[in-house]
């Protein structure tokens, strides 16, 4: 059964998607005296890690260390939805354990923001569990010097005969299912959207100045990137939630592309943190979320 927030009345959908959903929304409302209609309300909660917080795109909001951007996709979505309540608790570095425990002393567990009256939840998470993302972009970069034309990272991750990163992603699947189930328990009528990750590593070619992997490790990095997104799509299917596919929409905009939507290894304080999305990617993500809400 599609989790289309079936409990959201037609009037609520009309209000929150005004300009997106128009046809068929006003006829019945006009037949009822205004004083008899309770004003529709919408509560939107954004959960996730740095790919949802979007550090440095272009400036932070808040000072709790989570590095949420004023122009991350949750904020852009909220601009269109105009919810009565918008809580963005995305936080750089978050993994699934930070949904139920404070990530920092002054940062509450993200799931504390979800309540029974929550209508829409976006969740962008999974890449930080078991240090998958850090290992790919940081540790794998360090071993380039060992064999710049080979695949030293792939070899290191397969030292035991069982790939460390792919095994970690498989283990994260169960954690992500658990997070979705907890959201359902806290907000049983909410529309939950599981937001995937963009294309970070190119399908072909290299750009060691931006992404300093060994030549042979680009294919491995691409594989890890893709398997992570596929795992999240599987979680959405298993939990009957809506999957927001960013992989397809970011094709041709990886770190090495002529028009990259993902920053390389150098911090750009006015555009994006290292290995994180630029504003263009966040805008595309917001458009995909809004399209999913419209469907």
PDB file of N, CA, C and O in Angstrom, residues 126-179:
ATOM      1  N   UNK A 126      22.367   6.779   5.814  1.00  0.00           N
ATOM      2  CA  UNK A 126      22.913   5.451   5.532  1.00  0.00           C
ATOM      3  C   UNK A 126      24.379   5.427   5.156  1.00  0.00           C
ATOM      4  O   UNK A 126      25.072   4.435   5.389  1.00  0.00           O
ATOM      5  N   UNK A 127      24.885   6.513   4.568  1.00  0.00           N
ATOM      6  CA  UNK A 127      26.261   6.512   4.084  1.00  0.00           C
ATOM      7  C   UNK A 127      27.312   6.582   5.160  1.00  0.00           C
ATOM      8  O   UNK A 127      28.477   6.233   4.918  1.00  0.00           O
ATOM      9  N   UNK A 128      26.935   7.016   6.371  1.00  0.00           N
ATOM     10  CA  UNK A 128      27.924   7.138   7.447  1.00  0.00           C
ATOM     11  C   UNK A 128      28.002   5.908   8.345  1.00  0.00           C
ATOM     12  O   UNK A 128      28.937   5.801   9.145  1.00  0.00           O
ATOM     13  N   UNK A 129      27.040   5.024   8.239  1.00  0.00           N
ATOM     14  CA  UNK A 129      27.098   3.820   9.064  1.00  0.00           C
ATOM     15  C   UNK A 129      28.329   2.997   8.705  1.00  0.00           C
ATOM     16  O   UNK A 129      28.654   2.802   7.530  1.00  0.00           O
ATOM     17  N   UNK A 130      29.015   2.527   9.724  1.00  0.00           N
ATOM     18  CA  UNK A 130      30.248   1.741   9.578  1.00  0.00           C
ATOM     19  C   UNK A 130      31.317   2.510   8.806  1.00  0.00           C
ATOM     20  O   UNK A 130      32.217   1.909   8.198  1.00  0.00           O
ATOM     21  N   UNK A 131      31.210   3.851   8.792  1.00  0.00           N
ATOM     22  CA  UNK A 131      32.205   4.724   8.143  1.00  0.00           C
ATOM     23  C   UNK A 131      32.381   4.445   6.653  1.00  0.00           C
ATOM     24  O   UNK A 131      33.477   4.628   6.103  1.00  0.00           O
ATOM     25  N   UNK A 132      31.315   4.053   5.999  1.00  0.00           N
ATOM     26  CA  UNK A 132      31.420   3.732   4.570  1.00  0.00           C
ATOM     27  C   UNK A 132      31.865   4.950   3.763  1.00  0.00           C
ATOM     28  O   UNK A 132      32.823   4.881   2.977  1.00  0.00           O
ATOM     29  N   UNK A 133      31.177   6.078   3.934  1.00  0.00           N
ATOM     30  CA  UNK A 133      31.502   7.253   3.127  1.00  0.00           C
ATOM     31  C   UNK A 133      32.906   7.765   3.444  1.00  0.00           C
ATOM     32  O   UNK A 133      33.687   8.083   2.536  1.00  0.00           O
ATOM     33  N   UNK A 134      33.252   7.837   4.730  1.00  0.00           N
ATOM     34  CA  UNK A 134      34.576   8.318   5.121  1.00  0.00           C
ATOM     35  C   UNK A 134      35.669   7.420   4.539  1.00  0.00           C
ATOM     36  O   UNK A 134      36.686   7.914   4.029  1.00  0.00           O
ATOM     37  N   UNK A 135      35.465   6.133   4.606  1.00  0.00           N
ATOM     38  CA  UNK A 135      36.468   5.201   4.076  1.00  0.00           C
ATOM     39  C   UNK A 135      36.663   5.397   2.586  1.00  0.00           C
ATOM     40  O   UNK A 135      37.794   5.408   2.088  1.00  0.00           O
ATOM     41  N   UNK A 136      35.555   5.588   1.861  1.00  0.00           N
ATOM     42  CA  UNK A 136      35.646   5.713   0.411  1.00  0.00           C
ATOM     43  C   UNK A 136      36.385   6.964  -0.017  1.00  0.00           C
ATOM     44  O   UNK A 136      37.279   6.917  -0.871  1.00  0.00           O
ATOM     45  N   UNK A 137      36.035   8.113   0.556  1.00  0.00           N
ATOM     46  CA  UNK A 137      36.617   9.366   0.073  1.00  0.00           C
ATOM     47  C   UNK A 137      37.890   9.774   0.804  1.00  0.00           C
ATOM     48  O   UNK A 137      38.665  10.583   0.276  1.00  0.00           O
ATOM     49  N   UNK A 138      38.121   9.225   1.968  1.00  0.00           N
ATOM     50  CA  UNK A 138      39.305   9.604   2.735  1.00  0.00           C
ATOM     51  C   UNK A 138      40.361   8.504   2.745  1.00  0.00           C
ATOM     52  O   UNK A 138      41.452   8.664   2.204  1.00  0.00           O
ATOM     53  N   UNK A 139      40.045   7.377   3.350  1.00  0.00           N
ATOM     54  CA  UNK A 139      41.045   6.317   3.467  1.00  0.00           C
ATOM     55  C   UNK A 139      41.463   5.784   2.107  1.00  0.00           C
ATOM     56  O   UNK A 139      42.638   5.483   1.884  1.00  0.00           O
ATOM     57  N   UNK A 140      40.507   5.663   1.193  1.00  0.00           N
ATOM     58  CA  UNK A 140      40.865   5.163  -0.134  1.00  0.00           C
ATOM     59  C   UNK A 140      41.763   6.157  -0.882  1.00  0.00           C
ATOM     60  O   UNK A 140      42.566   5.767  -1.731  1.00  0.00           O
ATOM     61  N   UNK A 141      41.613   7.447  -0.547  1.00  0.00           N
ATOM     62  CA  UNK A 141      42.489   8.450  -1.165  1.00  0.00           C
ATOM     63  C   UNK A 141      43.923   8.320  -0.656  1.00  0.00           C
ATOM     64  O   UNK A 141      44.882   8.540  -1.402  1.00  0.00           O
ATOM     65  N   UNK A 142      44.070   7.952   0.600  1.00  0.00           N
ATOM     66  CA  UNK A 142      45.396   7.861   1.202  1.00  0.00           C
ATOM     67  C   UNK A 142      46.250   6.771   0.560  1.00  0.00           C
ATOM     68  O   UNK A 142      47.476   6.880   0.512  1.00  0.00           O
ATOM     69  N   UNK A 143      45.614   5.713   0.069  1.00  0.00           N
ATOM     70  CA  UNK A 143      46.396   4.581  -0.461  1.00  0.00           C
ATOM     71  C   UNK A 143      46.714   4.734  -1.941  1.00  0.00           C
ATOM     72  O   UNK A 143      47.367   3.861  -2.525  1.00  0.00           O
ATOM     73  N   UNK A 144      46.310   5.830  -2.558  1.00  0.00           N
ATOM     74  CA  UNK A 144      46.626   6.051  -3.973  1.00  0.00           C
ATOM     75  C   UNK A 144      48.133   5.998  -4.210  1.00  0.00           C
ATOM     76  O   UNK A 144      48.598   5.444  -5.225  1.00  0.00           O
ATOM     77  N   UNK A 145      48.902   6.533  -3.278  1.00  0.00           N
ATOM     78  CA  UNK A 145      50.349   6.590  -3.454  1.00  0.00           C
ATOM     79  C   UNK A 145      50.982   5.200  -3.505  1.00  0.00           C
ATOM     80  O   UNK A 145      52.089   5.037  -4.020  1.00  0.00           O
ATOM     81  N   UNK A 146      50.304   4.201  -2.994  1.00  0.00           N
ATOM     82  CA  UNK A 146      50.851   2.846  -3.012  1.00  0.00           C
ATOM     83  C   UNK A 146      50.857   2.242  -4.408  1.00  0.00           C
ATOM     84  O   UNK A 146      51.724   1.445  -4.746  1.00  0.00           O
ATOM     85  N   UNK A 147      49.858   2.618  -5.206  1.00  0.00           N
ATOM     86  CA  UNK A 147      49.758   2.073  -6.559  1.00  0.00           C
ATOM     87  C   UNK A 147      48.776   2.936  -7.338  1.00  0.00           C
ATOM     88  O   UNK A 147      47.600   2.599  -7.467  1.00  0.00           O
ATOM     89  N   UNK A 148      49.270   4.049  -7.875  1.00  0.00           N
ATOM     90  CA  UNK A 148      48.398   5.056  -8.481  1.00  0.00           C
ATOM     91  C   UNK A 148      47.630   4.541  -9.686  1.00  0.00           C
ATOM     92  O   UNK A 148      46.570   5.072 -10.020  1.00  0.00           O
ATOM     93  N   UNK A 149      48.137   3.544 -10.372  1.00  0.00           N
ATOM     94  CA  UNK A 149      47.441   3.019 -11.548  1.00  0.00           C
ATOM     95  C   UNK A 149      46.679   1.732 -11.253  1.00  0.00           C
ATOM     96  O   UNK A 149      45.999   1.199 -12.128  1.00  0.00           O
ATOM     97  N   UNK A 150      46.781   1.250 -10.037  1.00  0.00           N
ATOM     98  CA  UNK A 150      46.101   0.017  -9.654  1.00  0.00           C
ATOM     99  C   UNK A 150      44.817   0.270  -8.894  1.00  0.00           C
ATOM    100  O   UNK A 150      44.156   1.294  -9.088  1.00  0.00           O
ATOM    101  N   UNK A 151      44.485  -0.682  -8.005  1.00  0.00           N
ATOM    102  CA  UNK A 151      43.274  -0.565  -7.199  1.00  0.00           C
ATOM    103  C   UNK A 151      43.588  -0.947  -5.755  1.00  0.00           C
ATOM    104  O   UNK A 151      43.050  -1.911  -5.217  1.00  0.00           O
ATOM    105  N   UNK A 152      44.463  -0.184  -5.099  1.00  0.00           N
ATOM    106  CA  UNK A 152      44.885  -0.537  -3.743  1.00  0.00           C
ATOM    107  C   UNK A 152      43.752  -0.499  -2.712  1.00  0.00           C
ATOM    108  O   UNK A 152      43.771  -1.265  -1.746  1.00  0.00           O
ATOM    109  N   UNK A 153      42.773   0.359  -2.915  1.00  0.00           N
ATOM    110  CA  UNK A 153      41.671   0.421  -1.952  1.00  0.00           C
ATOM    111  C   UNK A 153      40.803  -0.828  -2.060  1.00  0.00           C
ATOM    112  O   UNK A 153      40.450  -1.440  -1.045  1.00  0.00           O
ATOM    113  N   UNK A 154      40.470  -1.215  -3.269  1.00  0.00           N
ATOM    114  CA  UNK A 154      39.670  -2.432  -3.446  1.00  0.00           C
ATOM    115  C   UNK A 154      40.398  -3.631  -2.824  1.00  0.00           C
ATOM    116  O   UNK A 154      39.783  -4.465  -2.153  1.00  0.00           O
ATOM    117  N   UNK A 155      41.706  -3.679  -3.034  1.00  0.00           N
ATOM    118  CA  UNK A 155      42.477  -4.788  -2.463  1.00  0.00           C
ATOM    119  C   UNK A 155      42.445  -4.755  -0.941  1.00  0.00           C
ATOM    120  O   UNK A 155      42.271  -5.781  -0.282  1.00  0.00           O
ATOM    121  N   UNK A 156      42.586  -3.562  -0.369  1.00  0.00           N
ATOM    122  CA  UNK A 156      42.572  -3.430   1.084  1.00  0.00           C
ATOM    123  C   UNK A 156      41.219  -3.800   1.667  1.00  0.00           C
ATOM    124  O   UNK A 156      41.130  -4.445   2.722  1.00  0.00           O
ATOM    125  N   UNK A 157      40.161  -3.400   0.991  1.00  0.00           N
ATOM    126  CA  UNK A 157      38.816  -3.701   1.487  1.00  0.00           C
ATOM    127  C   UNK A 157      38.458  -5.175   1.327  1.00  0.00           C
ATOM    128  O   UNK A 157      37.515  -5.663   1.952  1.00  0.00           O
ATOM    129  N   UNK A 158      39.193  -5.892   0.493  1.00  0.00           N
ATOM    130  CA  UNK A 158      38.956  -7.321   0.285  1.00  0.00           C
ATOM    131  C   UNK A 158      40.036  -8.189   0.928  1.00  0.00           C
ATOM    132  O   UNK A 158      40.187  -9.357   0.580  1.00  0.00           O
ATOM    133  N   UNK A 159      40.773  -7.613   1.870  1.00  0.00           N
ATOM    134  CA  UNK A 159      41.901  -8.335   2.484  1.00  0.00           C
ATOM    135  C   UNK A 159      41.478  -9.639   3.138  1.00  0.00           C
ATOM    136  O   UNK A 159      42.239 -10.610   3.175  1.00  0.00           O
ATOM    137  N   UNK A 160      40.266  -9.707   3.656  1.00  0.00           N
ATOM    138  CA  UNK A 160      39.790 -10.915   4.333  1.00  0.00           C
ATOM    139  C   UNK A 160      39.017 -11.838   3.401  1.00  0.00           C
ATOM    140  O   UNK A 160      38.522 -12.890   3.821  1.00  0.00           O
ATOM    141  N   UNK A 161      38.896 -11.430   2.132  1.00  0.00           N
ATOM    142  CA  UNK A 161      38.125 -12.219   1.190  1.00  0.00           C
ATOM    143  C   UNK A 161      36.654 -11.838   1.150  1.00  0.00           C
ATOM    144  O   UNK A 161      35.878 -12.406   0.377  1.00  0.00           O
ATOM    145  N   UNK A 162      36.248 -10.889   1.980  1.00  0.00           N
ATOM    146  CA  UNK A 162      34.871 -10.404   2.016  1.00  0.00           C
ATOM    147  C   UNK A 162      34.913  -8.888   2.042  1.00  0.00           C
ATOM    148  O   UNK A 162      35.425  -8.310   2.997  1.00  0.00           O
ATOM    149  N   UNK A 163      34.396  -8.256   1.012  1.00  0.00           N
ATOM    150  CA  UNK A 163      34.543  -6.808   0.874  1.00  0.00           C
ATOM    151  C   UNK A 163      33.962  -6.059   2.068  1.00  0.00           C
ATOM    152  O   UNK A 163      32.781  -6.196   2.403  1.00  0.00           O
ATOM    153  N   UNK A 164      34.790  -5.248   2.703  1.00  0.00           N
ATOM    154  CA  UNK A 164      34.397  -4.546   3.924  1.00  0.00           C
ATOM    155  C   UNK A 164      33.275  -3.540   3.676  1.00  0.00           C
ATOM    156  O   UNK A 164      32.298  -3.480   4.446  1.00  0.00           O
ATOM    157  N   UNK A 165      33.391  -2.730   2.636  1.00  0.00           N
ATOM    158  CA  UNK A 165      32.400  -1.681   2.410  1.00  0.00           C
ATOM    159  C   UNK A 165      31.068  -2.246   1.944  1.00  0.00           C
ATOM    160  O   UNK A 165      29.998  -1.817   2.406  1.00  0.00           O
ATOM    161  N   UNK A 166      31.098  -3.202   1.040  1.00  0.00           N
ATOM    162  CA  UNK A 166      29.849  -3.790   0.559  1.00  0.00           C
ATOM    163  C   UNK A 166      29.145  -4.564   1.665  1.00  0.00           C
ATOM    164  O   UNK A 166      27.902  -4.551   1.760  1.00  0.00           O
ATOM    165  N   UNK A 167      29.925  -5.213   2.518  1.00  0.00           N
ATOM    166  CA  UNK A 167      29.342  -5.918   3.660  1.00  0.00           C
ATOM    167  C   UNK A 167      28.706  -4.929   4.627  1.00  0.00           C
ATOM    168  O   UNK A 167      27.628  -5.187   5.188  1.00  0.00           O
ATOM    169  N   UNK A 168      29.353  -3.790   4.818  1.00  0.00           N
ATOM    170  CA  UNK A 168      28.821  -2.764   5.712  1.00  0.00           C
ATOM    171  C   UNK A 168      27.502  -2.200   5.184  1.00  0.00           C
ATOM    172  O   UNK A 168      26.559  -1.953   5.951  1.00  0.00           O
ATOM    173  N   UNK A 169      27.431  -1.983   3.882  1.00  0.00           N
ATOM    174  CA  UNK A 169      26.191  -1.472   3.296  1.00  0.00           C
ATOM    175  C   UNK A 169      25.061  -2.474   3.486  1.00  0.00           C
ATOM    176  O   UNK A 169      23.920  -2.102   3.809  1.00  0.00           O
ATOM    177  N   UNK A 170      25.374  -3.751   3.316  1.00  0.00           N
ATOM    178  CA  UNK A 170      24.355  -4.789   3.524  1.00  0.00           C
ATOM    179  C   UNK A 170      23.849  -4.769   4.964  1.00  0.00           C
ATOM    180  O   UNK A 170      22.654  -4.932   5.224  1.00  0.00           O
ATOM    181  N   UNK A 171      24.769  -4.553   5.901  1.00  0.00           N
ATOM    182  CA  UNK A 171      24.378  -4.501   7.312  1.00  0.00           C
ATOM    183  C   UNK A 171      23.562  -3.256   7.625  1.00  0.00           C
ATOM    184  O   UNK A 171      22.708  -3.260   8.525  1.00  0.00           O
ATOM    185  N   UNK A 172      23.807  -2.183   6.897  1.00  0.00           N
ATOM    186  CA  UNK A 172      23.079  -0.941   7.112  1.00  0.00           C
ATOM    187  C   UNK A 172      21.618  -1.071   6.701  1.00  0.00           C
ATOM    188  O   UNK A 172      20.746  -0.359   7.226  1.00  0.00           O
ATOM    189  N   UNK A 173      21.334  -1.966   5.804  1.00  0.00           N
ATOM    190  CA  UNK A 173      19.955  -2.147   5.330  1.00  0.00           C
ATOM    191  C   UNK A 173      19.005  -2.400   6.498  1.00  0.00           C
ATOM    192  O   UNK A 173      17.939  -1.772   6.605  1.00  0.00           O
ATOM    193  N   UNK A 174      19.360  -3.318   7.371  1.00  0.00           N
ATOM    194  CA  UNK A 174      18.509  -3.617   8.516  1.00  0.00           C
ATOM    195  C   UNK A 174      18.343  -2.430   9.439  1.00  0.00           C
ATOM    196  O   UNK A 174      17.258  -2.194   9.989  1.00  0.00           O
ATOM    197  N   UNK A 175      19.407  -1.660   9.602  1.00  0.00           N
ATOM    198  CA  UNK A 175      19.332  -0.456  10.435  1.00  0.00           C
ATOM    199  C   UNK A 175      18.358   0.560   9.837  1.00  0.00           C
ATOM    200  O   UNK A 175      17.581   1.200  10.558  1.00  0.00           O
ATOM    201  N   UNK A 176      18.416   0.719   8.528  1.00  0.00           N
ATOM    202  CA  UNK A 176      17.540   1.688   7.876  1.00  0.00           C
ATOM    203  C   UNK A 176      16.076   1.261   7.963  1.00  0.00           C
ATOM    204  O   UNK A 176      15.180   2.092   8.170  1.00  0.00           O
ATOM    205  N   UNK A 177      15.824  -0.015   7.805  1.00  0.00           N
ATOM    206  CA  UNK A 177      14.460  -0.509   7.973  1.00  0.00           C
ATOM    207  C   UNK A 177      13.972  -0.183   9.376  1.00  0.00           C
ATOM    208  O   UNK A 177      12.836   0.260   9.580  1.00  0.00           O
ATOM    209  N   UNK A 178      14.853  -0.374  10.367  1.00  0.00           N
ATOM    210  CA  UNK A 178      14.496  -0.072  11.743  1.00  0.00           C
ATOM    211  C   UNK A 178      14.142   1.392  11.948  1.00  0.00           C
ATOM    212  O   UNK A 178      13.194   1.719  12.676  1.00  0.00           O
ATOM    213  N   UNK A 179      14.901   2.292  11.305  1.00  0.00           N
ATOM    214  CA  UNK A 179      14.616   3.728  11.431  1.00  0.00           C
ATOM    215  C   UNK A 179      13.245   4.048  10.849  1.00  0.00           C
ATOM    216  O   UNK A 179      12.449   4.774  11.452  1.00  0.00           O
TER     217      UNK A 179
END
